[in-house]
Each structure stands twice: as structure tokens, then as C-alpha cells.
Amino acid sequence: VLTPGGRVGLTVWGDIKKSPGAWALAPFRMAAPAKLDNQAAMQLGRPHAGEDLLARCGFVDIERVDVPFVWEFADPETFARALASTGPAFEAMQNVGEAAFLEAAASQAREQARDGLPLRAPIALVGFVARKPLTEGTVPQ
């Protein structure tokens, strides 16, 4: 419950297609088409999407900020196991199975591997801060 005048903050993926680390999220596309459609509908980091949602929900003073963000992993197998622990990966594994998902994720990461360096995936991340409007007779705290 957010009191009148209270602030909310949240982060969402930004424009993934423009991110150098988009490769790291590619295995999620192994999910069933209906799951992919649902994921696409929730892309609040697209220009104006998050702001519009917050405004429709009655928030004011909406601010959008780009958040520097990089995933880093020691090796392709560690990357694949970490990715498999996420919600979108679960949806992909429901469609193709855990073994196929892990192999696809590790294979994707091997293409990015550089000798002596960790895997790095810079991914666009967006933060939003907004305020619940004051109602008559309330004082901000």
C-alpha cells in the first residue's frame, strides 16, 4: 500500500535489441509462442511504455533513468546454469526441456567467450520513479 505522496521505484529491461549483451537473453526465445507474446506485452522499457503504464495507474512526477548494468560470468556453463534459474528460462525449459535449454545457452555464450576474460553482457536497464498523487487534506511526509 502506497500512501498519498508516496514514491515507487522499479527497474525493467530497456531496449534489449540495442544492447550489446542481447545475446545473453536470446535463449529465452525458446519459450512457447504464447509465452513469448506475453513477455513482449510486458516490455515496459520500450520508449514511453513504462511511463504510460504508470500514468494510467494514476502516478505523477514520473521519471525514467538509464541504469548501467552488466551481467558477468566466469564461463559459458556458469552462465547457462545462472540463466536457467530465472523465470523466463523456466518458460523456455517448459517448451524445450532443461537439457536443450542449458546446451543452447552455453553454446550462445561460447560464441562470446574470449580467452582469459569473463563473459560480459551489457544489457539496457531502465529505472522508473513515480509518486502517488496527494489527495485533498493530506500533507506529504
Short mmCIF file of C-alpha atoms in Angstrom, two decimals:
data_model
loop_
_atom_site.label_atom_id
_atom_site.label_comp_id
_atom_site.label_asym_id
_atom_site.label_seq_id
_atom_site.Cartn_x
_atom_site.Cartn_y
_atom_site.Cartn_z
CA VAL A 1 0.00 0.00 0.00
CA LEU A 2 1.42 3.34 -1.03
CA THR A 3 0.27 6.37 0.92
CA PRO A 4 -0.70 9.59 -0.89
CA GLY A 5 2.51 11.39 -1.81
CA GLY A 6 4.48 8.13 -1.53
CA ARG A 7 7.05 7.20 -4.14
CA VAL A 8 7.52 3.97 -6.05
CA GLY A 9 10.62 2.81 -7.88
CA LEU A 10 11.10 -0.10 -10.24
CA THR A 11 13.53 -1.38 -12.83
CA VAL A 12 12.79 -3.15 -16.10
CA TRP A 13 14.78 -4.29 -19.11
CA GLY A 14 15.38 -1.47 -21.57
CA ASP A 15 15.64 -1.76 -25.35
CA ILE A 16 17.17 -5.23 -25.49
CA LYS A 17 17.63 -5.23 -29.27
CA LYS A 18 20.04 -2.30 -28.98
CA SER A 19 22.01 -3.87 -26.11
CA PRO A 20 25.44 -5.37 -26.86
CA GLY A 21 24.56 -8.14 -24.40
CA ALA A 22 21.29 -9.10 -26.08
CA TRP A 23 22.89 -12.46 -26.87
CA ALA A 24 22.56 -13.38 -23.17
CA LEU A 25 18.77 -13.19 -23.30
CA ALA A 26 18.39 -14.99 -26.64
CA PRO A 27 17.81 -18.44 -25.05
CA PHE A 28 14.56 -17.11 -23.58
CA ARG A 29 13.17 -17.13 -27.14
CA MET A 30 12.92 -20.92 -26.83
CA ALA A 31 9.66 -20.45 -24.90
CA ALA A 32 6.33 -21.34 -26.49
CA PRO A 33 4.82 -18.63 -28.75
CA ALA A 34 2.11 -17.74 -26.21
CA LYS A 35 4.77 -17.16 -23.53
CA LEU A 36 6.82 -15.02 -25.92
CA ASP A 37 3.76 -12.93 -26.73
CA ASN A 38 3.18 -12.38 -23.01
CA GLN A 39 6.82 -11.38 -22.49
CA ALA A 40 6.59 -8.93 -25.39
CA ALA A 41 3.48 -7.33 -23.91
CA MET A 42 5.40 -6.61 -20.69
CA GLN A 43 8.31 -4.74 -22.31
CA LEU A 44 7.99 -1.63 -20.18
CA GLY A 45 11.47 -0.42 -21.12
CA ARG A 46 10.39 0.48 -24.65
CA PRO A 47 10.14 4.24 -25.22
CA HIS A 48 7.14 5.64 -23.33
CA ALA A 49 5.75 2.20 -22.38
CA GLY A 50 6.65 2.36 -18.67
CA GLU A 51 5.71 6.00 -18.37
CA ASP A 52 2.34 5.38 -20.00
CA LEU A 53 1.58 2.44 -17.70
CA LEU A 54 2.47 4.41 -14.56
CA ALA A 55 0.38 7.38 -15.73
CA ARG A 56 -2.61 5.11 -16.48
CA CYS A 57 -2.27 3.72 -12.95
CA GLY A 58 -2.56 7.25 -11.56
CA PHE A 59 1.08 8.04 -10.78
CA VAL A 60 2.56 11.51 -11.29
CA ASP A 61 6.06 13.02 -11.43
CA ILE A 62 7.23 10.03 -13.42
CA GLU A 63 10.97 9.91 -14.07
CA ARG A 64 12.85 7.49 -16.32
CA VAL A 65 16.57 6.82 -15.86
CA ASP A 66 19.00 4.56 -17.66
CA VAL A 67 20.75 2.24 -15.20
CA PRO A 68 24.24 0.97 -16.07
CA PHE A 69 24.01 -2.83 -15.98
CA VAL A 70 26.30 -5.70 -16.97
CA TRP A 71 25.96 -9.43 -16.43
CA GLU A 72 29.34 -11.08 -15.94
CA PHE A 73 30.08 -14.82 -15.75
CA ALA A 74 33.24 -16.89 -15.37
CA ASP A 75 32.45 -19.29 -18.20
CA PRO A 76 29.66 -20.45 -20.54
CA GLU A 77 28.49 -23.27 -18.27
CA THR A 78 28.14 -20.95 -15.26
CA PHE A 79 26.21 -18.55 -17.46
CA ALA A 80 23.86 -21.31 -18.62
CA ARG A 81 23.16 -22.51 -15.05
CA ALA A 82 22.54 -18.95 -13.83
CA LEU A 83 20.24 -18.16 -16.73
CA ALA A 84 18.33 -21.41 -16.13
CA SER A 85 17.41 -20.19 -12.64
CA THR A 86 15.29 -17.30 -13.97
CA GLY A 87 11.55 -17.11 -14.62
CA PRO A 88 11.79 -16.63 -18.40
CA ALA A 89 14.16 -19.62 -18.58
CA PHE A 90 11.58 -21.76 -16.80
CA GLU A 91 9.10 -20.91 -19.54
CA ALA A 92 11.66 -21.83 -22.21
CA MET A 93 12.51 -25.11 -20.45
CA GLN A 94 8.82 -26.00 -20.31
CA ASN A 95 8.87 -25.83 -24.10
CA VAL A 96 12.21 -27.49 -24.98
CA GLY A 97 13.39 -29.23 -21.81
CA GLU A 98 16.15 -28.35 -19.37
CA ALA A 99 18.98 -30.13 -21.20
CA ALA A 100 18.21 -28.43 -24.53
CA PHE A 101 17.96 -25.04 -22.83
CA LEU A 102 21.26 -25.45 -20.97
CA GLU A 103 23.07 -26.56 -24.13
CA ALA A 104 21.65 -23.69 -26.19
CA ALA A 105 22.56 -21.13 -23.51
CA ALA A 106 26.10 -22.48 -23.12
CA SER A 107 26.53 -22.60 -26.90
CA GLN A 108 25.36 -19.00 -27.21
CA ALA A 109 27.85 -17.98 -24.52
CA ARG A 110 30.74 -19.89 -26.12
CA GLU A 111 30.37 -17.65 -29.17
CA GLN A 112 31.04 -14.65 -26.91
CA ALA A 113 33.93 -16.16 -24.90
CA ARG A 114 37.35 -14.51 -25.04
CA ASP A 115 40.46 -16.22 -23.66
CA GLY A 116 41.36 -15.01 -20.18
CA LEU A 117 38.32 -12.74 -19.83
CA PRO A 118 34.93 -13.25 -18.22
CA LEU A 119 31.77 -13.31 -20.29
CA ARG A 120 30.23 -9.85 -20.26
CA ALA A 121 26.73 -8.91 -21.33
CA PRO A 122 25.90 -5.19 -21.09
CA ILE A 123 22.10 -5.02 -21.15
CA ALA A 124 19.89 -1.93 -21.22
CA LEU A 125 18.15 -1.47 -17.88
CA VAL A 126 15.67 1.31 -17.15
CA GLY A 127 14.54 2.64 -13.80
CA PHE A 128 11.30 4.45 -13.07
CA VAL A 129 10.45 6.62 -10.09
CA ALA A 130 6.94 7.99 -9.65
CA ARG A 131 4.72 9.45 -6.95
CA LYS A 132 1.19 8.66 -5.87
CA PRO A 133 -0.70 11.96 -6.01
CA LEU A 134 -1.72 13.75 -2.85
CA THR A 135 -5.40 13.74 -2.06
CA GLU A 136 -7.15 16.76 -0.58
CA GLY A 137 -6.26 17.36 3.03
CA THR A 138 -3.06 15.30 3.08
CA VAL A 139 0.41 16.58 3.77
CA PRO A 140 3.47 14.93 2.17
CA GLN A 141 5.79 13.19 4.63
#
